Amino acid sequence: MIRGGFAKTGIEAVLKKARVPKGSFYYYFPSKEDFGLAVIDDVAEQMFGPLEACMSDASVRPLARIRNYLEAGLAAVDGKCCKQGCLLGDLGQELAHQNEKFRHRLEEVFSRWKACLAGCLAEARKRKELSAKADPEKLAGFILSGWEGAILRSKVARSVEPMKQFIDVLFGQVLVR
């Protein structure tokens, strides 16, 4: 799915790569759609472990936690030569307008992601790292949307420069007191 998207990923290719008999696959996943939803859940759980650990690390200042998380994401995209970004974002772009189940599941994942960021931003505001007027929910939505856009642009440009620019503007101009 990372290479060709959901539509181009055939079950036969998945079976071959996973070395799983067709009957076993269909025992766990009655349809390709069920498999796709399970992929979203699996990718989300892999993402949320490090995200939640990073956002709740009390030994690091809240805004530094967010910056560390984004810089780790930048390094991951750079490590893949900007050919792979966020599978959840890719699936959202491909499927949100075609399949309501996928759209709903992805919205749940992005909402949880936003909540992690918002919690960290609320802590930053409480510690006076952010203006008292800052709205953690709106800022979290802005960060998430901007980050996904920066990842997309980095894939198109085959350069992490859009991601670097996003981080620089976010911390130099947006998340200020």
PDB file of N, CA and C in Angstrom, residues 80-137:
ATOM      1  N   LYS A  80      13.788   7.757   3.816  1.00  0.00           N
ATOM      2  CA  LYS A  80      13.149   7.038   2.702  1.00  0.00           C
ATOM      3  C   LYS A  80      13.284   7.836   1.408  1.00  0.00           C
ATOM      4  N   CYS A  81      14.214   8.785   1.391  1.00  0.00           N
ATOM      5  CA  CYS A  81      14.478   9.626   0.205  1.00  0.00           C
ATOM      6  C   CYS A  81      13.224  10.355  -0.269  1.00  0.00           C
ATOM      7  N   CYS A  82      12.351  10.692   0.654  1.00  0.00           N
ATOM      8  CA  CYS A  82      11.111  11.438   0.383  1.00  0.00           C
ATOM      9  C   CYS A  82      10.166  10.688  -0.555  1.00  0.00           C
ATOM     10  N   LYS A  83      10.326   9.383  -0.664  1.00  0.00           N
ATOM     11  CA  LYS A  83       9.426   8.592  -1.510  1.00  0.00           C
ATOM     12  C   LYS A  83       8.267   8.023  -0.709  1.00  0.00           C
ATOM     13  N   GLN A  84       8.397   8.008   0.605  1.00  0.00           N
ATOM     14  CA  GLN A  84       7.320   7.543   1.474  1.00  0.00           C
ATOM     15  C   GLN A  84       7.090   8.593   2.540  1.00  0.00           C
ATOM     16  N   GLY A  85       5.839   8.807   2.842  1.00  0.00           N
ATOM     17  CA  GLY A  85       5.510   9.782   3.876  1.00  0.00           C
ATOM     18  C   GLY A  85       4.644   9.139   4.928  1.00  0.00           C
ATOM     19  N   CYS A  86       3.447   9.623   5.069  1.00  0.00           N
ATOM     20  CA  CYS A  86       2.497   9.146   6.065  1.00  0.00           C
ATOM     21  C   CYS A  86       1.455   8.272   5.366  1.00  0.00           C
ATOM     22  N   LEU A  87       1.475   6.981   5.644  1.00  0.00           N
ATOM     23  CA  LEU A  87       0.513   6.077   5.011  1.00  0.00           C
ATOM     24  C   LEU A  87      -0.918   6.487   5.345  1.00  0.00           C
ATOM     25  N   LEU A  88      -1.151   6.964   6.549  1.00  0.00           N
ATOM     26  CA  LEU A  88      -2.506   7.392   6.919  1.00  0.00           C
ATOM     27  C   LEU A  88      -2.945   8.574   6.063  1.00  0.00           C
ATOM     28  N   GLY A  89      -2.054   9.523   5.850  1.00  0.00           N
ATOM     29  CA  GLY A  89      -2.361  10.656   4.976  1.00  0.00           C
ATOM     30  C   GLY A  89      -2.591  10.212   3.545  1.00  0.00           C
ATOM     31  N   ASP A  90      -1.747   9.290   3.078  1.00  0.00           N
ATOM     32  CA  ASP A  90      -1.908   8.774   1.714  1.00  0.00           C
ATOM     33  C   ASP A  90      -3.258   8.085   1.546  1.00  0.00           C
ATOM     34  N   LEU A  91      -3.623   7.246   2.525  1.00  0.00           N
ATOM     35  CA  LEU A  91      -4.910   6.549   2.443  1.00  0.00           C
ATOM     36  C   LEU A  91      -6.071   7.531   2.534  1.00  0.00           C
ATOM     37  N   GLY A  92      -5.919   8.564   3.336  1.00  0.00           N
ATOM     38  CA  GLY A  92      -6.959   9.587   3.419  1.00  0.00           C
ATOM     39  C   GLY A  92      -7.172  10.276   2.086  1.00  0.00           C
ATOM     40  N   GLN A  93      -6.078  10.630   1.418  1.00  0.00           N
ATOM     41  CA  GLN A  93      -6.192  11.287   0.116  1.00  0.00           C
ATOM     42  C   GLN A  93      -6.819  10.357  -0.920  1.00  0.00           C
ATOM     43  N   GLU A  94      -6.470   9.087  -0.840  1.00  0.00           N
ATOM     44  CA  GLU A  94      -6.976   8.132  -1.830  1.00  0.00           C
ATOM     45  C   GLU A  94      -8.420   7.711  -1.566  1.00  0.00           C
ATOM     46  N   LEU A  95      -8.784   7.520  -0.308  1.00  0.00           N
ATOM     47  CA  LEU A  95     -10.026   6.806  -0.009  1.00  0.00           C
ATOM     48  C   LEU A  95     -11.130   7.596   0.690  1.00  0.00           C
ATOM     49  N   ALA A  96     -10.819   8.728   1.287  1.00  0.00           N
ATOM     50  CA  ALA A  96     -11.829   9.432   2.095  1.00  0.00           C
ATOM     51  C   ALA A  96     -13.068   9.802   1.292  1.00  0.00           C
ATOM     52  N   HIS A  97     -12.906  10.103   0.037  1.00  0.00           N
ATOM     53  CA  HIS A  97     -14.060  10.489  -0.789  1.00  0.00           C
ATOM     54  C   HIS A  97     -14.741   9.280  -1.433  1.00  0.00           C
ATOM     55  N   GLN A  98     -14.146   8.096  -1.311  1.00  0.00           N
ATOM     56  CA  GLN A  98     -14.693   6.898  -1.956  1.00  0.00           C
ATOM     57  C   GLN A  98     -15.373   5.933  -0.997  1.00  0.00           C
ATOM     58  N   ASN A  99     -14.936   5.920   0.262  1.00  0.00           N
ATOM     59  CA  ASN A  99     -15.378   4.881   1.173  1.00  0.00           C
ATOM     60  C   ASN A  99     -15.618   5.483   2.561  1.00  0.00           C
ATOM     61  N   GLU A 100     -16.853   5.469   2.986  1.00  0.00           N
ATOM     62  CA  GLU A 100     -17.225   6.095   4.255  1.00  0.00           C
ATOM     63  C   GLU A 100     -16.586   5.392   5.451  1.00  0.00           C
ATOM     64  N   LYS A 101     -16.434   4.077   5.396  1.00  0.00           N
ATOM     65  CA  LYS A 101     -15.801   3.368   6.513  1.00  0.00           C
ATOM     66  C   LYS A 101     -14.350   3.804   6.678  1.00  0.00           C
ATOM     67  N   PHE A 102     -13.633   3.902   5.566  1.00  0.00           N
ATOM     68  CA  PHE A 102     -12.241   4.357   5.629  1.00  0.00           C
ATOM     69  C   PHE A 102     -12.182   5.800   6.130  1.00  0.00           C
ATOM     70  N   ARG A 103     -13.047   6.651   5.597  1.00  0.00           N
ATOM     71  CA  ARG A 103     -13.051   8.052   5.995  1.00  0.00           C
ATOM     72  C   ARG A 103     -13.282   8.179   7.498  1.00  0.00           C
ATOM     73  N   HIS A 104     -14.262   7.442   7.997  1.00  0.00           N
ATOM     74  CA  HIS A 104     -14.585   7.506   9.423  1.00  0.00           C
ATOM     75  C   HIS A 104     -13.414   7.008  10.280  1.00  0.00           C
ATOM     76  N   ARG A 105     -12.820   5.883   9.902  1.00  0.00           N
ATOM     77  CA  ARG A 105     -11.708   5.330  10.679  1.00  0.00           C
ATOM     78  C   ARG A 105     -10.521   6.281  10.677  1.00  0.00           C
ATOM     79  N   LEU A 106     -10.215   6.837   9.513  1.00  0.00           N
ATOM     80  CA  LEU A 106      -9.107   7.792   9.432  1.00  0.00           C
ATOM     81  C   LEU A 106      -9.397   9.051  10.244  1.00  0.00           C
ATOM     82  N   GLU A 107     -10.630   9.508  10.240  1.00  0.00           N
ATOM     83  CA  GLU A 107     -10.993  10.681  11.045  1.00  0.00           C
ATOM     84  C   GLU A 107     -10.789  10.395  12.529  1.00  0.00           C
ATOM     85  N   GLU A 108     -11.121   9.184  12.970  1.00  0.00           N
ATOM     86  CA  GLU A 108     -10.881   8.808  14.366  1.00  0.00           C
ATOM     87  C   GLU A 108      -9.395   8.876  14.702  1.00  0.00           C
ATOM     88  N   VAL A 109      -8.565   8.361  13.790  1.00  0.00           N
ATOM     89  CA  VAL A 109      -7.113   8.358  14.011  1.00  0.00           C
ATOM     90  C   VAL A 109      -6.580   9.788  14.063  1.00  0.00           C
ATOM     91  N   PHE A 110      -6.976  10.605  13.090  1.00  0.00           N
ATOM     92  CA  PHE A 110      -6.489  11.986  13.074  1.00  0.00           C
ATOM     93  C   PHE A 110      -6.995  12.769  14.288  1.00  0.00           C
ATOM     94  N   SER A 111      -8.195  12.469  14.751  1.00  0.00           N
ATOM     95  CA  SER A 111      -8.721  13.137  15.952  1.00  0.00           C
ATOM     96  C   SER A 111      -7.901  12.774  17.188  1.00  0.00           C
ATOM     97  N   ARG A 112      -7.519  11.520  17.287  1.00  0.00           N
ATOM     98  CA  ARG A 112      -6.685  11.090  18.421  1.00  0.00           C
ATOM     99  C   ARG A 112      -5.311  11.752  18.351  1.00  0.00           C
ATOM    100  N   TRP A 113      -4.762  11.836  17.147  1.00  0.00           N
ATOM    101  CA  TRP A 113      -3.468  12.480  16.931  1.00  0.00           C
ATOM    102  C   TRP A 113      -3.560  13.954  17.352  1.00  0.00           C
ATOM    103  N   LYS A 114      -4.626  14.609  16.903  1.00  0.00           N
ATOM    104  CA  LYS A 114      -4.846  16.016  17.247  1.00  0.00           C
ATOM    105  C   LYS A 114      -4.968  16.183  18.758  1.00  0.00           C
ATOM    106  N   ALA A 115      -5.663  15.276  19.419  1.00  0.00           N
ATOM    107  CA  ALA A 115      -5.834  15.360  20.874  1.00  0.00           C
ATOM    108  C   ALA A 115      -4.493  15.249  21.601  1.00  0.00           C
ATOM    109  N   CYS A 116      -3.599  14.409  21.107  1.00  0.00           N
ATOM    110  CA  CYS A 116      -2.261  14.299  21.709  1.00  0.00           C
ATOM    111  C   CYS A 116      -1.529  15.631  21.621  1.00  0.00           C
ATOM    112  N   LEU A 117      -1.577  16.235  20.449  1.00  0.00           N
ATOM    113  CA  LEU A 117      -0.929  17.536  20.264  1.00  0.00           C
ATOM    114  C   LEU A 117      -1.595  18.604  21.130  1.00  0.00           C
ATOM    115  N   ALA A 118      -2.922  18.603  21.163  1.00  0.00           N
ATOM    116  CA  ALA A 118      -3.656  19.612  21.935  1.00  0.00           C
ATOM    117  C   ALA A 118      -3.326  19.520  23.424  1.00  0.00           C
ATOM    118  N   GLY A 119      -3.193  18.316  23.929  1.00  0.00           N
ATOM    119  CA  GLY A 119      -2.836  18.149  25.337  1.00  0.00           C
ATOM    120  C   GLY A 119      -1.472  18.740  25.647  1.00  0.00           C
ATOM    121  N   CYS A 120      -0.540  18.511  24.762  1.00  0.00           N
ATOM    122  CA  CYS A 120       0.803  19.053  24.942  1.00  0.00           C
ATOM    123  C   CYS A 120       0.787  20.581  24.825  1.00  0.00           C
ATOM    124  N   LEU A 121       0.018  21.101  23.887  1.00  0.00           N
ATOM    125  CA  LEU A 121      -0.100  22.555  23.720  1.00  0.00           C
ATOM    126  C   LEU A 121      -0.785  23.202  24.925  1.00  0.00           C
ATOM    127  N   ALA A 122      -1.773  22.530  25.496  1.00  0.00           N
ATOM    128  CA  ALA A 122      -2.438  23.052  26.698  1.00  0.00           C
ATOM    129  C   ALA A 122      -1.441  23.133  27.853  1.00  0.00           C
ATOM    130  N   GLU A 123      -0.597  22.134  27.943  1.00  0.00           N
ATOM    131  CA  GLU A 123       0.439  22.156  28.981  1.00  0.00           C
ATOM    132  C   GLU A 123       1.417  23.306  28.730  1.00  0.00           C
ATOM    133  N   ALA A 124       1.773  23.529  27.473  1.00  0.00           N
ATOM    134  CA  ALA A 124       2.671  24.644  27.134  1.00  0.00           C
ATOM    135  C   ALA A 124       2.031  25.980  27.513  1.00  0.00           C
ATOM    136  N   ARG A 125       0.748  26.117  27.258  1.00  0.00           N
ATOM    137  CA  ARG A 125       0.051  27.358  27.622  1.00  0.00           C
ATOM    138  C   ARG A 125       0.033  27.539  29.143  1.00  0.00           C
ATOM    139  N   LYS A 126      -0.229  26.461  29.854  1.00  0.00           N
ATOM    140  CA  LYS A 126      -0.257  26.507  31.318  1.00  0.00           C
ATOM    141  C   LYS A 126       1.109  26.911  31.878  1.00  0.00           C
ATOM    142  N   ARG A 127       2.188  26.454  31.226  1.00  0.00           N
ATOM    143  CA  ARG A 127       3.551  26.783  31.669  1.00  0.00           C
ATOM    144  C   ARG A 127       4.029  28.131  31.121  1.00  0.00           C
ATOM    145  N   LYS A 128       3.136  28.801  30.422  1.00  0.00           N
ATOM    146  CA  LYS A 128       3.409  30.123  29.837  1.00  0.00           C
ATOM    147  C   LYS A 128       4.449  30.080  28.715  1.00  0.00           C
ATOM    148  N   GLU A 129       4.564  28.931  28.052  1.00  0.00           N
ATOM    149  CA  GLU A 129       5.393  28.831  26.848  1.00  0.00           C
ATOM    150  C   GLU A 129       4.630  29.379  25.644  1.00  0.00           C
ATOM    151  N   LEU A 130       3.306  29.439  25.777  1.00  0.00           N
ATOM    152  CA  LEU A 130       2.425  29.987  24.743  1.00  0.00           C
ATOM    153  C   LEU A 130       1.602  31.114  25.344  1.00  0.00           C
ATOM    154  N   SER A 131       1.107  31.962  24.498  1.00  0.00           N
ATOM    155  CA  SER A 131       0.218  33.038  24.923  1.00  0.00           C
ATOM    156  C   SER A 131      -1.018  32.452  25.606  1.00  0.00           C
ATOM    157  N   ALA A 132      -1.539  33.175  26.581  1.00  0.00           N
ATOM    158  CA  ALA A 132      -2.772  32.753  27.253  1.00  0.00           C
ATOM    159  C   ALA A 132      -3.941  32.722  26.274  1.00  0.00           C
ATOM    160  N   LYS A 133      -3.837  33.465  25.168  1.00  0.00           N
ATOM    161  CA  LYS A 133      -4.888  33.497  24.149  1.00  0.00           C
ATOM    162  C   LYS A 133      -4.824  32.292  23.206  1.00  0.00           C
ATOM    163  N   ALA A 134      -3.741  31.547  23.247  1.00  0.00           N
ATOM    164  CA  ALA A 134      -3.576  30.409  22.334  1.00  0.00           C
ATOM    165  C   ALA A 134      -4.673  29.373  22.574  1.00  0.00           C
ATOM    166  N   ASP A 135      -5.236  28.863  21.502  1.00  0.00           N
ATOM    167  CA  ASP A 135      -6.276  27.832  21.566  1.00  0.00           C
ATOM    168  C   ASP A 135      -5.625  26.492  21.207  1.00  0.00           C
ATOM    169  N   PRO A 136      -5.355  25.631  22.200  1.00  0.00           N
ATOM    170  CA  PRO A 136      -4.665  24.373  21.928  1.00  0.00           C
ATOM    171  C   PRO A 136      -5.343  23.497  20.873  1.00  0.00           C
ATOM    172  N   GLU A 137      -6.677  23.451  20.872  1.00  0.00           N
ATOM    173  CA  GLU A 137      -7.398  22.629  19.891  1.00  0.00           C
ATOM    174  C   GLU A 137      -7.177  23.141  18.470  1.00  0.00           C
TER     175      GLU A 137
END
